[in-house]
């Protein structure tokens, strides 16, 4: 892929136990 700069930032955005309280 050409752009691999911001891949890790948007990788686990919607799923994961540690990110449950972010969307509330």
XYZ file of C-alpha atoms in Angstrom, residues 8-21:
14
model
C -2.137 2.026 13.500
C -4.251 4.944 14.713
C -7.447 3.752 13.019
C -6.874 0.014 13.377
C -8.707 -0.898 16.607
C -11.205 1.951 16.601
C -14.559 0.137 16.826
C -13.642 -3.135 18.517
C -11.812 -4.071 21.708
C -12.478 -4.345 25.429
C -10.221 -1.433 26.332
C -12.118 0.925 24.030
C -15.625 0.287 25.348
C -15.920 3.518 27.338
